[in-house]
Amino acid sequence: MIGSKTFTLFAAALAALSSTALAAPTRTEKVARDYGYSGVAPAGATHSVVVGRGGLRFDPENVVAEIGDIVEFHFTARNHSVAQSNFANPCNPIGPDAFFSGFDFVTQYGQNDNVFQITIQDKSPIWYYCAQTNMNHCQNGMAGVINQNFDSNEFTLAKYKENAWNLGRAGYVSTAPAYVGGSLNARVVPNPNPLSGF
Ligand SMILES: *[C@@H]1O[C@H](CO)[C@@H](O)[C@H](O)[C@H]1NC(C)=O
Ligand SMILES: [Cu+2]
């Protein structure tokens, strides 16, 4: 017969095992694993996105940010931009208030002296793209999202890129917003975090 003390020890060991090795990943961990986003940080945090690292790409291209956080775009080589769109119309400005960095970040080496910042005001998804028409950056996958709805299989960044690619195949040339600045308190500022994101 198994003594009650032995049983208690066994149960404790089992509990310890299940709370460590066998614990299911949290939602945050799953999203981080599957999407490689920048991480959930305290409100007021700054999330750096490197523009053009690894080609026609934003890195990371999938960010989860809280209200009050800043998303800060650092520009590496070539001639890129950041422009706000919506899911339904990839490679197009969301409207006259679309945030837009402009094209004044051309960089040969390292990163530009200025960054482009926006401040998150609510938790709805924010879609953006590079409006460079020379080589159709958006149609070729240069797009990103902040606060994608991870419960949806439809409104994903992969789907946005697929729609953008199809536009390119149909000969569509993307458009840029008319004005630099725009919604979410968008602004160009001297780079306050030269090492962030690198
Ligand atoms: C950067 O790209 C924009 C948009 O295509 C263009 O108007 C601008 O002249 C380019 N700048 C340089 C320095 O090539
Ligand atoms: Cu670009």
PDB file of N, CA and C and ligand atoms in Angstrom, residues 56 79-81 130 132 137 142, ligand 2:
ATOM      1  N   LEU A  56      12.994  44.731 -49.477  1.00  0.00           N
ATOM      2  CA  LEU A  56      11.755  45.511 -49.487  1.00  0.00           C
ATOM      3  C   LEU A  56      10.883  45.028 -48.328  1.00  0.00           C
ATOM      4  N   ASN A  79      15.521  54.251 -50.792  1.00  0.00           N
ATOM      5  CA  ASN A  79      14.582  55.374 -50.799  1.00  0.00           C
ATOM      6  C   ASN A  79      13.177  54.856 -50.485  1.00  0.00           C
ATOM      7  N   HIS A  80      12.891  54.745 -49.203  1.00  0.00           N
ATOM      8  CA  HIS A  80      11.622  54.169 -48.771  1.00  0.00           C
ATOM      9  C   HIS A  80      10.726  55.228 -48.136  1.00  0.00           C
ATOM     10  N   SER A  81       9.525  54.822 -47.781  1.00  0.00           N
ATOM     11  CA  SER A  81       8.600  55.692 -47.061  1.00  0.00           C
ATOM     12  C   SER A  81       7.658  54.817 -46.237  1.00  0.00           C
ATOM     13  N   CYS A 130       4.992  50.897 -48.070  1.00  0.00           N
ATOM     14  CA  CYS A 130       5.966  51.821 -48.642  1.00  0.00           C
ATOM     15  C   CYS A 130       5.427  52.282 -49.987  1.00  0.00           C
ATOM     16  N   GLN A 132       6.912  53.753 -52.422  1.00  0.00           N
ATOM     17  CA  GLN A 132       7.899  53.896 -53.510  1.00  0.00           C
ATOM     18  C   GLN A 132       7.405  53.147 -54.749  1.00  0.00           C
ATOM     19  N   HIS A 137       7.390  48.891 -54.473  1.00  0.00           N
ATOM     20  CA  HIS A 137       7.713  48.287 -53.183  1.00  0.00           C
ATOM     21  C   HIS A 137       6.495  47.641 -52.518  1.00  0.00           C
ATOM     22  N   MET A 142       6.274  45.167 -49.448  1.00  0.00           N
ATOM     23  CA  MET A 142       6.766  46.090 -48.431  1.00  0.00           C
ATOM     24  C   MET A 142       5.576  46.739 -47.735  1.00  0.00           C
TER      25      MET A 142
HETATM   26 CU    CU B   2      10.288  50.925 -49.906  1.00  0.00          CU
END
